[in-house]
PDB file of C-alpha atoms and ligand atoms in Angstrom:
ATOM      1  CA  MET A   1     -50.157 230.245  -6.935  1.00 42.00           C
ATOM      2  CA  ASN A   2     -52.172 233.450  -7.049  1.00 43.00           C
ATOM      3  CA  SER A   3     -51.230 235.072 -10.350  1.00 45.00           C
ATOM      4  CA  LYS A   4     -52.254 238.506  -9.059  1.00 59.00           C
ATOM      5  CA  LYS A   5     -49.466 238.352  -6.524  1.00 88.00           C
ATOM      6  CA  ILE A   6     -46.029 239.736  -7.114  1.00 96.00           C
ATOM      7  CA  ASP A   7     -42.558 238.542  -6.139  1.00 97.00           C
ATOM      8  CA  ILE A   8     -39.797 240.920  -5.077  1.00 98.00           C
ATOM      9  CA  ILE A   9     -36.286 240.000  -6.163  1.00 98.00           C
ATOM     10  CA  LYS A  10     -33.568 241.929  -4.337  1.00 98.00           C
ATOM     11  CA  ILE A  11     -30.179 241.741  -6.045  1.00 98.00           C
ATOM     12  CA  GLY A  12     -27.597 242.449  -3.354  1.00 96.00           C
ATOM     13  CA  GLY A  13     -24.876 244.959  -4.103  1.00 97.00           C
ATOM     14  CA  SER A  14     -22.364 242.448  -2.764  1.00 94.00           C
ATOM     15  CA  VAL A  15     -22.966 240.100  -5.672  1.00 96.00           C
ATOM     16  CA  ILE A  16     -23.071 242.589  -8.575  1.00 98.00           C
ATOM     17  CA  THR A  17     -20.160 244.755  -7.389  1.00 98.00           C
ATOM     18  CA  ASN A  18     -16.815 244.185  -5.702  1.00 96.00           C
ATOM     19  CA  LYS A  19     -17.744 245.780  -2.404  1.00 90.00           C
ATOM     20  CA  GLY A  20     -14.261 246.871  -1.352  1.00 93.00           C
ATOM     21  CA  GLU A  21     -13.359 248.563  -4.631  1.00 96.00           C
ATOM     22  CA  TYR A  22     -15.114 251.857  -5.477  1.00 98.00           C
ATOM     23  CA  ARG A  23     -17.552 251.530  -8.430  1.00 98.00           C
ATOM     24  CA  SER A  24     -16.279 248.106  -9.374  1.00 98.00           C
ATOM     25  CA  LEU A  25     -18.915 246.146 -11.274  1.00 98.00           C
ATOM     26  CA  ARG A  26     -19.194 242.354 -11.558  1.00 98.00           C
ATOM     27  CA  LYS A  27     -20.654 242.638 -15.038  1.00 97.00           C
ATOM     28  CA  LYS A  28     -20.583 238.956 -15.959  1.00 97.00           C
ATOM     29  CA  GLN A  29     -22.292 237.969 -12.696  1.00 97.00           C
ATOM     30  CA  LEU A  30     -24.946 240.624 -13.227  1.00 98.00           C
ATOM     31  CA  SER A  31     -25.686 239.295 -16.747  1.00 98.00           C
ATOM     32  CA  LEU A  32     -25.936 235.721 -15.494  1.00 98.00           C
ATOM     33  CA  ILE A  33     -28.388 236.780 -12.761  1.00 98.00           C
ATOM     34  CA  CYS A  34     -30.460 238.816 -15.246  1.00 98.00           C
ATOM     35  CA  LYS A  35     -30.586 235.812 -17.563  1.00 98.00           C
ATOM     36  CA  GLU A  36     -32.114 233.696 -14.789  1.00 97.00           C
ATOM     37  CA  ILE A  37     -34.507 236.507 -13.815  1.00 98.00           C
ATOM     38  CA  SER A  38     -35.719 236.586 -17.427  1.00 97.00           C
ATOM     39  CA  LYS A  39     -37.085 233.058 -16.887  1.00 96.00           C
ATOM     40  CA  TRP A  40     -39.115 234.147 -13.847  1.00 95.00           C
ATOM     41  CA  ASP A  41     -42.728 233.688 -14.905  1.00 90.00           C
ATOM     42  CA  ILE A  42     -44.390 235.537 -12.019  1.00 93.00           C
ATOM     43  CA  LYS A  43     -44.778 239.312 -12.062  1.00 96.00           C
ATOM     44  CA  CYS A  44     -41.991 240.867 -10.081  1.00 97.00           C
ATOM     45  CA  ILE A  45     -40.492 244.055  -8.758  1.00 98.00           C
ATOM     46  CA  ILE A  46     -36.713 244.119  -8.794  1.00 98.00           C
ATOM     47  CA  VAL A  47     -34.732 245.964  -6.149  1.00 98.00           C
ATOM     48  CA  HIS A  48     -30.967 246.251  -6.324  1.00 98.00           C
ATOM     49  CA  GLY A  49     -28.450 247.285  -3.724  1.00 97.00           C
ATOM     50  CA  ALA A  50     -25.520 249.638  -3.966  1.00 98.00           C
ATOM     51  CA  GLY A  51     -22.378 247.681  -3.168  1.00 97.00           C
ATOM     52  CA  SER A  52     -19.316 249.781  -3.947  1.00 97.00           C
ATOM     53  CA  PHE A  53     -21.456 252.295  -5.903  1.00 98.00           C
ATOM     54  CA  GLY A  54     -22.961 253.508  -2.622  1.00 98.00           C
ATOM     55  CA  HIS A  55     -21.503 252.251   0.624  1.00 97.00           C
ATOM     56  CA  ILE A  56     -17.944 253.549   0.263  1.00 97.00           C
ATOM     57  CA  ILE A  57     -18.910 257.204  -0.336  1.00 98.00           C
ATOM     58  CA  ALA A  58     -21.783 256.922   2.173  1.00 98.00           C
ATOM     59  CA  LYS A  59     -19.285 255.921   4.836  1.00 97.00           C
ATOM     60  CA  GLN A  60     -16.798 258.604   3.824  1.00 97.00           C
ATOM     61  CA  TYR A  61     -19.421 261.359   4.274  1.00 98.00           C
ATOM     62  CA  SER A  62     -21.415 259.679   7.104  1.00 97.00           C
ATOM     63  CA  ILE A  63     -24.546 259.851   4.949  1.00 97.00           C
ATOM     64  CA  HIS A  64     -26.160 257.047   6.980  1.00 94.00           C
ATOM     65  CA  LEU A  65     -26.044 259.228  10.113  1.00 95.00           C
ATOM     66  CA  GLY A  66     -28.162 262.034   8.622  1.00 96.00           C
ATOM     67  CA  PHE A  67     -27.335 265.690   8.083  1.00 97.00           C
ATOM     68  CA  SER A  68     -24.572 267.178  10.197  1.00 97.00           C
ATOM     69  CA  TYR A  69     -22.361 269.274   7.858  1.00 97.00           C
ATOM     70  CA  GLN A  70     -22.714 270.914   4.429  1.00 97.00           C
ATOM     71  CA  GLU A  71     -19.794 269.007   2.899  1.00 98.00           C
ATOM     72  CA  GLN A  72     -22.011 265.875   3.016  1.00 98.00           C
ATOM     73  CA  MET A  73     -23.840 267.238  -0.050  1.00 98.00           C
ATOM     74  CA  LYS A  74     -20.782 266.297  -2.120  1.00 98.00           C
ATOM     75  CA  GLY A  75     -21.331 262.720  -1.031  1.00 98.00           C
ATOM     76  CA  ILE A  76     -25.045 262.911  -1.824  1.00 98.00           C
ATOM     77  CA  PHE A  77     -24.344 264.212  -5.354  1.00 98.00           C
ATOM     78  CA  GLN A  78     -21.722 261.548  -5.972  1.00 98.00           C
ATOM     79  CA  ILE A  79     -23.906 258.685  -4.704  1.00 98.00           C
ATOM     80  CA  ARG A  80     -26.842 259.898  -6.809  1.00 98.00           C
ATOM     81  CA  LYS A  81     -24.584 259.963  -9.864  1.00 98.00           C
ATOM     82  CA  ASP A  82     -23.064 256.546  -9.163  1.00 98.00           C
ATOM     83  CA  MET A  83     -26.383 254.891  -8.271  1.00 98.00           C
ATOM     84  CA  THR A  84     -28.096 256.329 -11.370  1.00 98.00           C
ATOM     85  CA  GLU A  85     -25.331 254.742 -13.394  1.00 98.00           C
ATOM     86  CA  LEU A  86     -25.623 251.404 -11.579  1.00 98.00           C
ATOM     87  CA  SER A  87     -29.412 251.349 -12.032  1.00 98.00           C
ATOM     88  CA  GLU A  88     -28.973 252.020 -15.734  1.00 98.00           C
ATOM     89  CA  ILE A  89     -26.477 249.172 -15.999  1.00 98.00           C
ATOM     90  CA  VAL A  90     -28.861 246.812 -14.151  1.00 98.00           C
ATOM     91  CA  VAL A  91     -31.843 247.822 -16.298  1.00 98.00           C
ATOM     92  CA  ASN A  92     -29.833 247.496 -19.537  1.00 98.00           C
ATOM     93  CA  SER A  93     -28.627 244.079 -18.478  1.00 98.00           C
ATOM     94  CA  LEU A  94     -32.210 242.970 -17.760  1.00 98.00           C
ATOM     95  CA  VAL A  95     -33.478 244.415 -21.058  1.00 98.00           C
ATOM     96  CA  GLU A  96     -30.686 242.597 -22.936  1.00 98.00           C
ATOM     97  CA  GLU A  97     -32.052 239.352 -21.486  1.00 98.00           C
ATOM     98  CA  GLY A  98     -35.584 240.212 -22.589  1.00 98.00           C
ATOM     99  CA  VAL A  99     -37.017 241.571 -19.319  1.00 98.00           C
ATOM    100  CA  LYS A 100     -39.273 244.608 -19.825  1.00 98.00           C
ATOM    101  CA  ALA A 101     -37.467 246.484 -17.081  1.00 98.00           C
ATOM    102  CA  LEU A 102     -38.046 250.126 -16.237  1.00 98.00           C
ATOM    103  CA  SER A 103     -36.313 252.016 -13.444  1.00 97.00           C
ATOM    104  CA  PHE A 104     -37.954 254.243 -10.826  1.00 98.00           C
ATOM    105  CA  GLN A 105     -35.857 256.434  -8.578  1.00 98.00           C
ATOM    106  CA  THR A 106     -36.653 255.520  -4.987  1.00 98.00           C
ATOM    107  CA  SER A 107     -36.195 258.905  -3.266  1.00 98.00           C
ATOM    108  CA  ALA A 108     -38.532 260.521  -5.820  1.00 98.00           C
ATOM    109  CA  ILE A 109     -41.384 258.309  -4.623  1.00 98.00           C
ATOM    110  CA  ILE A 110     -40.523 257.637  -0.961  1.00 98.00           C
ATOM    111  CA  SER A 111     -39.709 260.119   1.806  1.00 98.00           C
ATOM    112  CA  GLU A 112     -40.028 259.867   5.563  1.00 97.00           C
ATOM    113  CA  ASN A 113     -42.231 261.993   7.797  1.00 96.00           C
ATOM    114  CA  LYS A 114     -42.462 261.996  11.618  1.00 94.00           C
ATOM    115  CA  SER A 115     -44.662 258.937  11.798  1.00 94.00           C
ATOM    116  CA  GLY A 116     -43.768 256.860   8.744  1.00 95.00           C
ATOM    117  CA  TYR A 117     -43.212 256.959   5.007  1.00 97.00           C
ATOM    118  CA  ASP A 118     -44.870 259.139   2.368  1.00 98.00           C
ATOM    119  CA  VAL A 119     -45.078 257.039  -0.764  1.00 98.00           C
ATOM    120  CA  ASN A 120     -46.436 257.441  -4.253  1.00 98.00           C
ATOM    121  CA  PHE A 121     -46.578 254.102  -6.014  1.00 98.00           C
ATOM    122  CA  ASN A 122     -49.205 255.028  -8.647  1.00 98.00           C
ATOM    123  CA  SER A 123     -46.763 254.882 -11.547  1.00 98.00           C
ATOM    124  CA  ILE A 124     -45.323 251.562 -10.407  1.00 98.00           C
ATOM    125  CA  LYS A 125     -48.834 250.120 -10.104  1.00 97.00           C
ATOM    126  CA  LYS A 126     -49.630 251.296 -13.634  1.00 97.00           C
ATOM    127  CA  ALA A 127     -46.358 249.896 -14.957  1.00 97.00           C
ATOM    128  CA  LEU A 128     -47.179 246.496 -13.420  1.00 97.00           C
ATOM    129  CA  THR A 129     -50.595 246.429 -15.095  1.00 96.00           C
ATOM    130  CA  LEU A 130     -48.779 247.027 -18.395  1.00 97.00           C
ATOM    131  CA  ASP A 131     -46.596 243.979 -17.668  1.00 96.00           C
ATOM    132  CA  LEU A 132     -43.490 246.050 -17.131  1.00 98.00           C
ATOM    133  CA  THR A 133     -40.968 245.073 -14.464  1.00 98.00           C
ATOM    134  CA  PRO A 134     -40.226 248.005 -12.132  1.00 98.00           C
ATOM    135  CA  VAL A 135     -36.626 248.288 -10.956  1.00 98.00           C
ATOM    136  CA  LEU A 136     -35.819 250.251  -7.788  1.00 98.00           C
ATOM    137  CA  ALA A 137     -32.704 250.567  -5.653  1.00 98.00           C
ATOM    138  CA  GLY A 138     -31.536 251.366  -2.168  1.00 98.00           C
ATOM    139  CA  ASP A 139     -31.201 255.158  -2.016  1.00 98.00           C
ATOM    140  CA  ILE A 140     -30.698 258.263   0.092  1.00 98.00           C
ATOM    141  CA  ILE A 141     -34.181 259.415   1.051  1.00 98.00           C
ATOM    142  CA  PHE A 142     -35.240 262.734   2.559  1.00 98.00           C
ATOM    143  CA  THR A 143     -36.527 262.604   6.115  1.00 97.00           C
ATOM    144  CA  GLU A 144     -38.245 264.984   8.503  1.00 96.00           C
ATOM    145  CA  LYS A 145     -35.923 264.147  11.374  1.00 94.00           C
ATOM    146  CA  GLU A 146     -32.354 263.726  10.078  1.00 94.00           C
ATOM    147  CA  GLY A 147     -32.734 265.591   6.771  1.00 97.00           C
ATOM    148  CA  PHE A 148     -31.744 262.476   4.871  1.00 98.00           C
ATOM    149  CA  ARG A 149     -30.793 258.901   5.490  1.00 96.00           C
ATOM    150  CA  ILE A 150     -30.042 255.728   3.613  1.00 97.00           C
ATOM    151  CA  LEU A 151     -32.929 253.461   2.784  1.00 97.00           C
ATOM    152  CA  SER A 152     -31.509 250.005   2.127  1.00 96.00           C
ATOM    153  CA  GLY A 153     -32.943 247.776  -0.540  1.00 96.00           C
ATOM    154  CA  ASP A 154     -33.972 245.397   2.262  1.00 95.00           C
ATOM    155  CA  THR A 155     -36.082 248.069   3.996  1.00 96.00           C
ATOM    156  CA  LEU A 156     -37.397 249.114   0.606  1.00 97.00           C
ATOM    157  CA  ALA A 157     -38.636 245.544   0.097  1.00 97.00           C
ATOM    158  CA  ASN A 158     -40.548 245.964   3.379  1.00 97.00           C
ATOM    159  CA  ILE A 159     -42.185 249.197   2.253  1.00 97.00           C
ATOM    160  CA  LEU A 160     -43.173 247.548  -1.032  1.00 98.00           C
ATOM    161  CA  ALA A 161     -44.612 244.584   0.861  1.00 97.00           C
ATOM    162  CA  ASN A 162     -46.792 247.018   2.832  1.00 96.00           C
ATOM    163  CA  ASN A 163     -48.169 248.532  -0.351  1.00 96.00           C
ATOM    164  CA  PHE A 164     -48.425 245.659  -2.859  1.00 97.00           C
ATOM    165  CA  GLU A 165     -49.771 242.143  -2.703  1.00 95.00           C
ATOM    166  CA  ILE A 166     -46.411 240.440  -2.399  1.00 96.00           C
ATOM    167  CA  ASN A 167     -46.086 236.703  -2.564  1.00 94.00           C
ATOM    168  CA  ARG A 168     -42.417 235.987  -1.937  1.00 96.00           C
ATOM    169  CA  VAL A 169     -39.236 237.986  -1.474  1.00 97.00           C
ATOM    170  CA  ILE A 170     -36.011 236.533  -2.846  1.00 98.00           C
ATOM    171  CA  PHE A 171     -32.736 237.982  -1.585  1.00 97.00           C
ATOM    172  CA  ILE A 172     -29.855 237.319  -3.961  1.00 97.00           C
ATOM    173  CA  SER A 173     -26.821 237.603  -1.758  1.00 94.00           C
ATOM    174  CA  ASP A 174     -23.145 236.586  -1.908  1.00 93.00           C
ATOM    175  CA  ILE A 175     -23.520 233.785   0.619  1.00 91.00           C
ATOM    176  CA  ASP A 176     -25.434 230.518   0.413  1.00 94.00           C
ATOM    177  CA  GLY A 177     -28.114 231.599   2.885  1.00 93.00           C
ATOM    178  CA  ILE A 178     -28.399 232.225   6.613  1.00 91.00           C
ATOM    179  CA  TYR A 179     -25.808 230.490   8.725  1.00 88.00           C
ATOM    180  CA  ILE A 180     -26.541 229.752  12.318  1.00 86.00           C
ATOM    181  CA  ARG A 181     -24.136 228.732  15.032  1.00 82.00           C
ATOM    182  CA  ASN A 182     -24.665 225.270  16.398  1.00 82.00           C
ATOM    183  CA  LYS A 183     -24.386 225.783  20.166  1.00 80.00           C
ATOM    184  CA  ASP A 184     -23.130 222.244  20.754  1.00 86.00           C
ATOM    185  CA  THR A 185     -20.434 222.053  18.111  1.00 87.00           C
ATOM    186  CA  GLY A 186     -19.672 225.781  17.716  1.00 83.00           C
ATOM    187  CA  GLU A 187     -19.839 225.245  13.940  1.00 86.00           C
ATOM    188  CA  ASP A 188     -21.688 227.549  11.547  1.00 85.00           C
ATOM    189  CA  GLU A 189     -24.326 225.639   9.642  1.00 90.00           C
ATOM    190  CA  LEU A 190     -26.505 226.685   6.711  1.00 93.00           C
ATOM    191  CA  ALA A 191     -30.146 226.824   7.819  1.00 92.00           C
ATOM    192  CA  THR A 192     -32.240 225.416   4.996  1.00 95.00           C
ATOM    193  CA  SER A 193     -35.590 226.273   6.544  1.00 95.00           C
ATOM    194  CA  LEU A 194     -36.517 228.690   9.327  1.00 94.00           C
ATOM    195  CA  SER A 195     -39.737 230.144  10.683  1.00 93.00           C
ATOM    196  CA  LYS A 196     -40.200 233.734  11.810  1.00 90.00           C
ATOM    197  CA  ASP A 197     -40.229 232.541  15.428  1.00 88.00           C
ATOM    198  CA  ASP A 198     -36.940 230.693  14.954  1.00 87.00           C
ATOM    199  CA  LEU A 199     -35.244 234.016  14.177  1.00 85.00           C
ATOM    200  CA  ASP A 200     -35.784 235.139  17.776  1.00 79.00           C
ATOM    201  CA  PHE A 201     -33.956 232.153  19.193  1.00 76.00           C
ATOM    202  CA  ILE A 202     -31.132 231.221  16.871  1.00 72.00           C
ATOM    203  CA  SER A 203     -27.682 232.681  17.056  1.00 66.00           C
ATOM    204  CA  ILE A 204     -26.783 234.043  13.644  1.00 67.00           C
ATOM    205  CA  SER A 205     -23.205 233.399  12.684  1.00 66.00           C
ATOM    206  CA  ILE A 206     -21.008 236.429  13.297  1.00 52.00           C
ATOM    207  CA  LEU A 207     -18.914 235.426  10.284  1.00 52.00           C
ATOM    208  CA  GLN A 208     -21.495 237.149   8.139  1.00 53.00           C
ATOM    209  CA  GLN A 209     -21.300 240.498   9.883  1.00 50.00           C
ATOM    210  CA  SER A 210     -17.767 241.340   8.920  1.00 50.00           C
ATOM    211  CA  ASP A 211     -18.187 243.804   6.036  1.00 61.00           C
ATOM    212  CA  SER A 212     -16.687 247.050   7.306  1.00 63.00           C
ATOM    213  CA  ASN A 213     -17.888 249.044   4.258  1.00 67.00           C
ATOM    214  CA  ASP A 214     -21.578 248.225   4.690  1.00 71.00           C
ATOM    215  CA  VAL A 215     -23.475 251.190   6.173  1.00 69.00           C
ATOM    216  CA  THR A 216     -26.883 249.512   6.205  1.00 67.00           C
ATOM    217  CA  GLY A 217     -26.339 246.703   8.646  1.00 63.00           C
ATOM    218  CA  ASP A 218     -25.114 243.678   6.691  1.00 67.00           C
ATOM    219  CA  MET A 219     -26.659 240.350   7.844  1.00 74.00           C
ATOM    220  CA  LYS A 220     -27.982 241.806  11.127  1.00 74.00           C
ATOM    221  CA  GLY A 221     -29.965 244.405   9.159  1.00 79.00           C
ATOM    222  CA  LYS A 222     -31.166 241.745   6.753  1.00 84.00           C
ATOM    223  CA  ILE A 223     -32.478 239.540   9.566  1.00 87.00           C
ATOM    224  CA  SER A 224     -34.509 242.385  11.048  1.00 87.00           C
ATOM    225  CA  ALA A 225     -35.837 243.281   7.566  1.00 90.00           C
ATOM    226  CA  ILE A 226     -36.786 239.615   7.046  1.00 93.00           C
ATOM    227  CA  LYS A 227     -38.584 239.485  10.408  1.00 92.00           C
ATOM    228  CA  SER A 228     -40.865 242.353   9.490  1.00 92.00           C
ATOM    229  CA  LEU A 229     -41.265 241.091   5.928  1.00 96.00           C
ATOM    230  CA  LEU A 230     -42.647 237.841   7.305  1.00 95.00           C
ATOM    231  CA  GLU A 231     -45.508 239.870   8.840  1.00 94.00           C
ATOM    232  CA  GLN A 232     -46.615 240.619   5.252  1.00 93.00           C
ATOM    233  CA  VAL A 233     -45.429 237.831   2.972  1.00 95.00           C
ATOM    234  CA  SER A 234     -45.604 234.083   3.296  1.00 92.00           C
ATOM    235  CA  GLU A 235     -42.050 233.289   2.234  1.00 96.00           C
ATOM    236  CA  VAL A 236     -38.626 234.896   2.096  1.00 97.00           C
ATOM    237  CA  ILE A 237     -35.725 233.116   0.395  1.00 97.00           C
ATOM    238  CA  VAL A 238     -32.014 233.882   0.675  1.00 96.00           C
ATOM    239  CA  ILE A 239     -29.742 232.455  -2.030  1.00 97.00           C
ATOM    240  CA  ASN A 240     -26.230 232.931  -3.346  1.00 97.00           C
ATOM    241  CA  GLY A 241     -26.128 234.956  -6.569  1.00 97.00           C
ATOM    242  CA  ASN A 242     -22.771 233.475  -7.457  1.00 97.00           C
ATOM    243  CA  TYR A 243     -24.839 230.434  -8.465  1.00 97.00           C
ATOM    244  CA  PRO A 244     -27.691 232.081 -10.412  1.00 97.00           C
ATOM    245  CA  LYS A 245     -29.156 228.752 -11.557  1.00 96.00           C
ATOM    246  CA  ARG A 246     -30.494 228.399  -8.008  1.00 97.00           C
ATOM    247  CA  LEU A 247     -33.077 231.010  -9.012  1.00 96.00           C
ATOM    248  CA  THR A 248     -34.358 228.664 -11.683  1.00 95.00           C
ATOM    249  CA  SER A 249     -34.482 225.802  -9.198  1.00 96.00           C
ATOM    250  CA  ILE A 250     -36.720 227.945  -6.966  1.00 96.00           C
ATOM    251  CA  GLN A 251     -38.984 228.636  -9.925  1.00 93.00           C
ATOM    252  CA  ASN A 252     -39.190 224.964 -10.827  1.00 93.00           C
ATOM    253  CA  SER A 253     -39.828 223.978  -7.195  1.00 93.00           C
ATOM    254  CA  GLU A 254     -36.652 221.880  -7.260  1.00 95.00           C
ATOM    255  CA  ASN A 255     -34.239 221.461  -4.362  1.00 96.00           C
ATOM    256  CA  PHE A 256     -31.730 224.287  -4.067  1.00 96.00           C
ATOM    257  CA  ILE A 257     -29.008 225.442  -1.709  1.00 97.00           C
ATOM    258  CA  GLY A 258     -30.335 228.402   0.280  1.00 97.00           C
ATOM    259  CA  THR A 259     -32.540 229.378   3.215  1.00 96.00           C
ATOM    260  CA  ILE A 260     -36.327 229.452   3.059  1.00 97.00           C
ATOM    261  CA  LEU A 261     -37.966 231.507   5.796  1.00 96.00           C
ATOM    262  CA  ILE A 262     -41.635 231.068   6.376  1.00 95.00           C
ATOM    263  CA  ALA A 263     -44.113 233.196   8.296  1.00 90.00           C
ATOM    264  CA  LYS A 264     -45.568 230.311  10.269  1.00 79.00           C
ATOM    265  CA  LYS A 265     -44.107 227.091  11.551  1.00 60.00           C
ATOM    266  CA  SER A 266     -45.811 224.173   9.784  1.00 52.00           C
ATOM    267  CA  THR A 267     -47.740 222.054  12.289  1.00 50.00           C
TER     268      THR A 267
HETATM  269  C1  LIG B 301     -27.754 250.905   0.053  1.00 67.85           C
HETATM  270  O1  LIG B 301     -28.612 249.882  -0.348  1.00 67.85           O
HETATM  271  C2  LIG B 301     -28.054 252.179  -0.713  1.00 67.85           C
HETATM  272  C3  LIG B 301     -26.969 253.173  -0.661  1.00 67.85           C
HETATM  273  C4  LIG B 301     -25.849 253.051   0.011  1.00 67.85           C
HETATM  274  C5  LIG B 301     -27.192 254.396  -1.427  1.00 67.85           C
HETATM  275  P1  LIG B 301     -28.387 248.382   0.192  1.00 67.85           P
HETATM  276  O2  LIG B 301     -27.999 248.432   1.629  1.00 67.85           O
HETATM  277  O3  LIG B 301     -29.600 247.602  -0.146  1.00 67.85           O
HETATM  278  O4  LIG B 301     -27.160 247.896  -0.685  1.00 67.85           O
HETATM  279  P2  LIG B 301     -26.390 246.484  -0.617  1.00 67.85           P
HETATM  280  O5  LIG B 301     -27.244 245.452  -1.260  1.00 67.85           O
HETATM  281  O6  LIG B 301     -26.154 246.181   0.862  1.00 67.85           O
HETATM  282  O7  LIG B 301     -25.110 246.739  -1.351  1.00 67.85           O
END
């Protein structure tokens, strides 16, 4: 493996928080995940989601729909406060496990103009050369068109993949991987291995699209983020963070329960 390359690990908000309960942390689960991440021996950038520290207030104030009324600022202030707290908790948990983690606030380094993103990753690049592990999160970013919008951690992984030499992206979710519906039996089955092309043809199980609090698209949003990620990176992996040891199995190239998505179908 090319040691210059970097892995992105996205810790889903659904696994480190109780998504239906405002600001409810799954502290023990977070520590267990951070413990496994501490064994990761490839440089990485960590991205975490919001879970109930972001989605509930975002929905209440329609933050995901962009600016439409002044009262939304209350929601923006609250989400900034809650997400700053969550990022601090994540970073502290990583540091406790020995990871040299340092947080960077996403909307301070990414905004959106008419034709794309304005980014400034200089500090993150420097931090990586110093062997630090940058930690970013899904955030509310400022945009030319809507004033603001939510940038999910999944889309953030895409922007990072466009700007860094990324090897693999690992999504730590609260489900075992990507389930697809078997057209013959009607059953939902865990896909262990998929190619980018497969994603155009399979029918993703609707069971995974049922989170009413998620303002960034749930599994549908993840699939489209994965499709564009596979334009940049060779491998994307989806695993269940309720079983953090699966991260170690990935590292050790052992069998694990999850979905591996590859850019190209092997011939
Ligand atoms: C959402 O990020 C960010 C905010 C709501 C501020 P994500 O969409 O990546 O969060 P999770 O992982 O789904 O909770």
